[in-house]
Structure formats: C-alpha cells, structure tokens
XYZ file of N, CA and C in Angstrom:
498
model
N -19.046 11.879 8.178
C -17.687 12.308 8.407
C -16.895 11.112 8.936
N -15.668 10.982 8.417
C -14.783 9.902 8.817
C -13.609 10.451 9.608
N -13.245 9.754 10.680
C -11.991 10.021 11.383
C -11.070 8.857 11.025
N -9.952 9.193 10.374
C -9.046 8.170 9.853
C -7.665 8.352 10.463
N -7.112 7.268 10.967
C -5.742 7.273 11.476
C -4.837 6.731 10.375
N -3.771 7.454 10.092
C -2.803 7.053 9.073
C -1.444 6.945 9.746
N -0.834 5.783 9.650
C 0.444 5.514 10.312
C 1.492 5.216 9.252
N 2.593 5.974 9.284
C 3.718 5.727 8.387
C 4.479 4.521 8.895
N 4.823 3.599 8.002
C 5.549 2.385 8.368
C 7.022 2.715 8.591
N 7.342 3.142 9.811
C 8.722 3.459 10.219
C 8.944 2.927 11.626
N 10.207 2.949 12.057
C 10.523 2.519 13.421
C 9.965 3.500 14.442
N 10.066 4.790 14.146
C 9.526 5.827 15.033
C 8.045 6.032 14.716
N 7.280 6.438 15.707
C 5.859 6.712 15.485
C 5.681 7.984 14.671
N 5.039 7.854 13.504
C 4.665 8.996 12.680
C 3.211 8.759 12.287
N 2.331 9.544 12.912
C 0.892 9.304 12.798
C 0.176 10.615 12.487
N -0.844 10.518 11.649
C -1.744 11.643 11.416
C -3.170 11.114 11.570
N -3.984 11.857 12.272
C -5.405 11.553 12.338
C -6.104 12.683 11.605
N -6.934 12.309 10.632
C -7.573 13.308 9.780
C -9.086 13.111 9.777
N -9.783 14.204 9.606
C -11.231 14.175 9.408
C -11.501 14.461 7.945
N -12.356 13.646 7.318
C -12.699 13.839 5.912
C -14.191 13.611 5.722
N -14.738 14.188 4.640
C -16.133 13.953 4.283
C -16.321 12.503 3.855
N -17.477 11.956 4.160
C -17.751 10.566 3.795
C -17.966 10.379 2.299
N -18.265 11.470 1.576
C -18.489 11.341 0.136
C -17.220 11.544 -0.692
N -16.084 11.538 -0.027
C -14.777 11.679 -0.687
C -14.481 10.445 -1.534
N -13.752 10.608 -2.654
C -13.251 9.427 -3.366
C -11.820 9.166 -2.908
N -11.257 8.024 -3.274
C -9.917 7.659 -2.805
C -8.823 8.536 -3.401
N -9.065 9.149 -4.565
C -8.078 10.066 -5.124
C -7.932 11.287 -4.206
N -9.035 11.796 -3.703
C -8.971 12.917 -2.767
C -8.338 12.493 -1.436
N -8.627 11.268 -1.000
C -7.999 10.759 0.223
C -6.490 10.642 0.028
N -6.068 10.168 -1.132
C -4.638 10.070 -1.467
C -3.967 11.436 -1.327
N -4.569 12.461 -1.909
C -3.990 13.808 -1.831
C -3.968 14.326 -0.399
N -5.015 14.039 0.347
C -5.086 14.467 1.744
C -3.999 13.809 2.580
N -3.819 12.499 2.407
C -2.790 11.784 3.166
C -1.409 12.294 2.779
N -1.144 12.394 1.477
C 0.176 12.847 1.014
C 0.504 14.221 1.605
N -0.425 15.138 1.521
C -0.177 16.496 2.026
C -0.050 16.528 3.541
N -0.778 15.679 4.248
C -0.692 15.666 5.710
C 0.669 15.175 6.207
N 1.393 14.457 5.343
C 2.737 13.998 5.693
C 3.820 14.840 5.018
N 3.422 15.937 4.377
C 4.388 16.867 3.799
C 4.805 16.569 2.373
N 4.086 15.691 1.695
C 4.379 15.394 0.294
C 3.470 16.240 -0.590
N 3.878 16.440 -1.829
C 3.086 17.255 -2.745
C 1.926 16.487 -3.372
N 1.986 15.171 -3.355
C 0.915 14.369 -3.937
C 1.061 14.166 -5.425
N 2.264 14.405 -5.963
C 2.479 14.325 -7.407
C 3.077 13.002 -7.872
N 3.368 12.102 -6.954
C 3.954 10.812 -7.315
C 2.851 9.766 -7.481
N 3.174 8.688 -8.174
C 2.230 7.580 -8.327
C 1.971 6.958 -6.959
N 0.779 6.447 -6.804
C 0.397 5.854 -5.532
C -0.694 4.819 -5.765
N -0.864 3.952 -4.782
C -1.935 2.960 -4.816
C -2.418 2.684 -3.408
N -3.685 2.372 -3.312
C -4.236 1.793 -2.096
C -4.336 0.295 -2.329
N -4.284 -0.469 -1.253
C -4.463 -1.917 -1.330
C -5.485 -2.314 -0.274
N -6.464 -3.072 -0.710
C -7.423 -3.601 0.252
C -6.659 -4.534 1.191
N -7.132 -4.636 2.411
C -6.445 -5.471 3.386
C -7.445 -6.040 4.386
N -7.008 -7.050 5.088
C -7.840 -7.611 6.151
C -7.375 -7.036 7.492
N -7.881 -7.557 8.565
C -7.510 -7.050 9.890
C -6.072 -7.351 10.269
N -5.431 -8.259 9.561
C -4.029 -8.606 9.827
C -3.078 -7.831 8.908
N -3.610 -6.883 8.154
C -2.854 -6.048 7.211
C -2.258 -6.869 6.065
N -2.916 -7.940 5.656
C -2.484 -8.721 4.507
C -2.872 -7.963 3.242
N -1.883 -7.672 2.413
C -2.122 -6.865 1.217
C -2.961 -7.627 0.209
N -4.005 -6.959 -0.285
C -4.906 -7.578 -1.244
C -4.977 -6.799 -2.544
N -6.182 -6.678 -3.085
C -6.425 -6.048 -4.388
C -5.927 -4.604 -4.419
N -5.283 -4.242 -5.517
C -4.763 -2.890 -5.702
C -5.855 -1.954 -6.221
N -5.836 -0.740 -5.703
C -6.672 0.344 -6.230
C -5.687 1.422 -6.684
N -5.338 1.447 -7.979
C -4.300 2.380 -8.456
C -4.843 3.804 -8.602
N -3.925 4.741 -8.696
C -4.287 6.137 -8.888
C -5.057 6.318 -10.194
N -4.602 5.649 -11.239
C -5.246 5.749 -12.547
C -5.736 4.383 -13.000
N -6.777 4.361 -13.825
C -7.286 3.142 -14.417
C -6.198 2.541 -15.303
N -5.763 1.339 -14.996
C -4.686 0.685 -15.743
C -5.195 -0.311 -16.775
N -6.510 -0.440 -16.888
C -7.095 -1.377 -17.848
C -6.967 -0.813 -19.258
N -6.655 -1.673 -20.212
C -6.564 -1.242 -21.608
C -7.949 -0.986 -22.188
N -8.911 -1.790 -21.783
C -10.271 -1.661 -22.293
C -11.226 -1.712 -21.111
N -12.265 -0.917 -21.169
C -13.304 -1.005 -20.155
C -13.032 -0.153 -18.936
N -13.896 -0.330 -17.981
C -13.836 0.448 -16.760
C -13.105 -0.330 -15.676
N -11.819 -0.079 -15.527
C -11.056 -0.683 -14.449
C -11.205 0.149 -13.193
N -10.758 -0.396 -12.097
C -10.842 0.293 -10.825
C -9.750 1.364 -10.748
N -10.071 2.471 -10.137
C -9.090 3.538 -9.895
C -9.533 4.288 -8.647
N -8.632 5.104 -8.107
C -8.970 5.884 -6.916
C -10.157 6.805 -7.157
N -10.240 7.344 -8.360
C -11.316 8.297 -8.668
C -12.684 7.615 -8.643
N -12.752 6.336 -9.015
C -14.036 5.632 -9.083
C -14.427 4.962 -7.766
N -13.536 4.950 -6.795
C -13.825 4.310 -5.506
C -14.171 5.360 -4.457
N -15.375 5.289 -3.942
C -15.800 6.209 -2.897
C -15.392 5.684 -1.530
N -15.034 6.599 -0.656
C -14.601 6.245 0.687
C -15.666 5.434 1.417
N -16.921 5.885 1.363
C -17.977 5.204 2.112
C -18.289 3.810 1.576
N -17.911 3.528 0.329
C -18.104 2.181 -0.217
C -16.880 1.300 0.048
N -15.693 1.901 0.015
C -14.459 1.139 0.190
C -14.188 0.852 1.658
N -14.416 1.843 2.493
C -14.228 1.709 3.944
C -15.570 1.995 4.607
N -16.431 1.015 4.625
C -17.813 1.240 5.053
C -18.023 1.117 6.562
N -17.046 0.588 7.290
C -17.227 0.348 8.725
C -16.008 0.802 9.518
N -16.234 1.049 10.795
C -15.128 1.341 11.703
C -14.196 0.128 11.721
N -12.908 0.384 11.772
C -11.835 -0.624 11.757
C -11.556 -1.195 10.375
N -12.238 -0.730 9.322
C -11.847 -1.123 7.967
C -10.482 -0.509 7.685
N -9.677 -1.203 6.894
C -8.289 -0.812 6.701
C -7.891 -0.830 5.230
N -6.882 -0.015 4.910
C -6.220 -0.018 3.608
C -4.734 0.170 3.843
N -3.950 -0.332 2.917
C -2.526 -0.005 2.870
C -2.372 1.012 1.751
N -1.616 2.061 2.001
C -1.410 3.130 1.027
C 0.081 3.216 0.740
N 0.454 3.102 -0.530
C 1.853 3.210 -0.942
C 1.980 4.437 -1.830
N 2.879 5.333 -1.432
C 3.088 6.592 -2.147
C 4.508 6.615 -2.697
N 4.658 6.995 -3.956
C 5.960 7.139 -4.610
C 6.650 5.779 -4.738
N 6.385 5.120 -5.857
C 6.879 3.758 -6.054
C 8.397 3.655 -6.145
N 9.095 4.761 -6.321
C 10.564 4.717 -6.296
C 11.081 4.650 -4.864
N 10.334 5.226 -3.927
C 10.765 5.236 -2.526
C 9.910 4.366 -1.618
N 8.727 3.990 -2.081
C 7.818 3.096 -1.364
C 7.490 3.569 0.048
N 7.031 4.816 0.158
C 6.499 5.266 1.429
C 5.226 4.457 1.675
N 5.156 3.741 2.780
C 4.037 2.847 3.048
C 3.296 3.305 4.305
N 1.974 3.357 4.196
C 1.134 3.846 5.283
C 0.030 2.837 5.564
N -0.366 2.792 6.831
C -1.497 1.978 7.246
C -2.661 2.923 7.543
N -3.769 2.724 6.850
C -4.931 3.596 6.934
C -6.036 2.831 7.653
N -6.550 3.408 8.722
C -7.517 2.707 9.562
C -8.657 3.657 9.931
N -9.895 3.241 9.680
C -11.060 4.043 10.052
C -11.284 3.875 11.552
N -11.236 4.986 12.299
C -11.428 4.881 13.749
C -12.783 5.418 14.212
N -13.459 6.177 13.339
C -14.791 6.657 13.699
C -15.538 7.107 12.444
N -16.828 6.807 12.412
C -17.703 7.281 11.339
C -18.897 7.939 12.012
N -19.211 9.141 11.568
C -20.376 9.819 12.141
C -21.175 10.502 11.040
N -22.427 10.798 11.342
C -23.305 11.476 10.403
C -23.106 12.996 10.446
N -22.279 13.466 11.369
C -22.042 14.904 11.524
C -21.450 15.496 10.257
N -21.796 16.740 10.012
C -21.208 17.507 8.911
C -20.343 18.591 9.529
N -19.172 18.800 8.962
C -18.269 19.806 9.502
C -17.678 20.601 8.351
N -17.557 21.881 8.527
C -16.962 22.752 7.514
C -15.442 22.642 7.568
N -14.804 22.950 6.448
C -13.343 23.027 6.409
C -12.626 21.685 6.366
N -13.294 20.661 5.872
C -12.641 19.353 5.760
C -11.954 19.243 4.408
N -10.916 18.494 4.255
C -10.256 17.655 5.256
C -9.493 18.500 6.271
N -9.311 17.890 7.448
C -8.646 18.581 8.536
C -7.780 17.598 9.311
N -6.540 17.986 9.585
C -5.654 17.169 10.425
C -5.973 17.520 11.870
N -6.343 16.519 12.677
C -6.672 16.807 14.074
C -5.619 16.288 15.048
N -4.693 15.448 14.572
C -3.622 14.948 15.438
C -2.378 14.711 14.594
N -1.253 15.194 15.081
C 0.035 14.979 14.423
C 0.999 14.429 15.456
N 1.557 13.251 15.181
C 2.552 12.649 16.062
C 3.777 12.322 15.224
N 4.943 12.783 15.641
C 6.205 12.426 14.997
C 6.502 13.220 13.747
N 7.772 13.147 13.369
C 8.265 13.827 12.182
C 8.550 12.806 11.083
N 8.217 13.167 9.857
C 8.476 12.298 8.710
C 9.976 12.291 8.444
N 10.601 11.102 8.337
C 12.038 11.059 8.043
C 12.337 11.638 6.656
N 13.589 12.055 6.448
C 13.956 12.644 5.163
C 13.987 11.612 4.051
N 14.226 10.339 4.390
C 14.230 9.265 3.398
C 13.267 8.173 3.826
N 12.672 7.534 2.827
C 11.747 6.435 3.103
C 12.490 5.271 3.738
N 11.872 4.609 4.703
C 12.494 3.427 5.305
C 12.682 2.335 4.256
N 13.769 1.592 4.372
C 14.016 0.498 3.424
C 13.021 -0.615 3.673
N 12.569 -1.213 2.595
C 11.618 -2.318 2.675
C 12.330 -3.626 2.401
N 11.962 -4.637 3.165
C 12.477 -5.978 2.933
C 11.320 -6.824 2.440
N 11.453 -7.347 1.231
C 10.393 -8.157 0.658
C 10.723 -9.620 0.879
N 9.827 -10.289 1.555
C 10.005 -11.698 1.855
C 8.823 -12.441 1.249
N 9.135 -13.407 0.415
C 8.082 -14.207 -0.199
C 8.156 -15.619 0.360
N 7.005 -16.214 0.512
C 7.013 -17.591 0.968
C 7.441 -18.486 -0.186
N 8.165 -19.548 0.146
C 8.652 -20.461 -0.880
C 7.474 -21.300 -1.378
N 7.259 -21.252 -2.678
C 6.155 -21.986 -3.282
C 6.656 -23.292 -3.875
N 5.810 -24.295 -3.875
C 6.152 -25.575 -4.482
C 6.034 -25.424 -5.993
N 7.165 -25.606 -6.703
C 7.160 -25.432 -8.153
C 6.816 -26.713 -8.899
N 6.568 -27.802 -8.174
C 6.181 -29.048 -8.809
C 7.350 -29.888 -9.305
N 8.570 -29.411 -9.109
C 9.744 -30.142 -9.575
C 10.441 -30.889 -8.452
N 9.876 -30.900 -7.274
C 10.463 -31.619 -6.163
C 11.583 -30.833 -5.520
N 12.382 -31.544 -4.769
C 13.499 -30.924 -4.041
C 14.585 -30.535 -5.034
N 15.203 -29.393 -4.811
C 16.202 -28.859 -5.743
C 17.385 -29.817 -5.932
N 17.787 -30.516 -4.862
C 18.925 -31.428 -4.963
C 18.644 -32.606 -5.893
N 17.358 -32.943 -6.092
C 16.984 -34.075 -6.933
C 17.201 -33.803 -8.419
N 17.421 -32.567 -8.815
C 17.539 -32.224 -10.233
C 18.717 -32.918 -10.893
N 19.780 -33.153 -10.165
C 20.964 -33.780 -10.736
C 20.834 -35.303 -10.821
N 19.946 -35.920 -10.048
C 19.881 -37.369 -9.956
C 19.566 -38.055 -11.282
N 18.623 -37.565 -12.056
C 18.192 -38.245 -13.266
C 19.259 -38.244 -14.354
N 20.080 -37.238 -14.433
C 21.036 -37.115 -15.523
C 22.480 -37.028 -15.045
N 22.700 -37.302 -13.781
C 24.041 -37.122 -13.239
C 24.220 -35.674 -12.831
N 25.384 -35.358 -12.333
C 25.623 -34.001 -11.849
C 25.997 -33.080 -13.001
N 25.330 -31.963 -13.107
C 25.658 -30.986 -14.143
C 27.019 -30.344 -13.881
N 27.442 -30.328 -12.634
C 28.741 -29.749 -12.300
C 29.892 -30.592 -12.870
N 29.668 -31.907 -13.073
C 30.721 -32.789 -13.582
C 30.807 -32.774 -15.105
N 29.890 -32.122 -15.776
C 29.835 -32.106 -17.235
C 30.967 -31.242 -17.779
N 31.704 -31.786 -18.747
C 32.810 -31.043 -19.348
C 32.293 -30.349 -20.597
N 32.070 -29.053 -20.497
C 31.519 -28.287 -21.608
C 32.535 -28.052 -22.727
N 33.787 -28.226 -22.452
C 34.829 -27.985 -23.459
C 34.929 -29.114 -24.485
N 34.296 -30.272 -24.241
C 34.345 -31.395 -25.175
C 33.560 -31.095 -26.444
N 32.659 -30.154 -26.424
C 31.784 -29.934 -27.575
C 32.136 -28.669 -28.225
C-alpha cells in the first residue's frame, strides 16, 4: 500500500493525501488523482519522471504515442516499478488546455493490505475554478552563431539596406 501526497501547483495550499494499492498502474493513479481534486478524469494527461529538485524528465503519456512498437504509457507503467521508494516523485499534468500541474510524492510504502482503496485520507484547500497561469522560462542556449549583435558586422547593417532599389 502506498501513501501518496499530491500537491496542486497554486499559490494557496491544495493538497490531497491518498492511499492506493501498490499493484496499481499509472492510468489508475491518474484517475484517482483527477477525481480526488474534483475532475472527471476525461482530459488528456501525462506524468513526468522527476528528480528530487522537481526537474521535469521523461514523459509517461496517458496513451502510447509510438507509431510502431510498444511505447511507454500510463497503462504499462506500474506504480511499484515507477515509484519504488519513499520520496520518489512525479509531476502530473492534467488537461493540456488548462495545464493543471500537480506534484506527486510517495510519503509511505507498507506491505499492509486495506479494503476500499483508493481512499483520500487528507484534504487541504479548495481547488480554484480556473487553472493557475503558467510561465514558461527556457534557458538561453548557445546557437553557435555568436552574439546576436555580430550578425550585422560581416555584411553591414541590414537596417540600412534599401529594399525598394530592387
């Protein structure tokens, strides 16, 4: 049995702690999380592997997106294989139009068996009516062309070019 804390990425604390069977797959976990926050679970969603700093890694989509072969999907990923230890983490994104983002953290694993799972054992905060806006910030990568101002040096300034001559 797993005790999992799920935190909605908002300014206010919105947290659910749930108990689930260890033999659950991620598709069932997706439905459990969605329903515990009041969603129907009918929108597209993905889990993302992450490290302890919540750096987003490999995607685990709801459906196999590979054209050929056996790609990864929530249905093929078992909870006990994906989150095998306490403090293992995933990022969960629900509804790609609104980008509801959740932090999923394993807080306890036990060999106990319990009837009636999944079960919400702690509810903190109310889910806002609209998803919080996301700000995407990417680090500036070196494109191999040097400093942007240098682009005009080799051929003169493009701003001085008279396009009406041609």
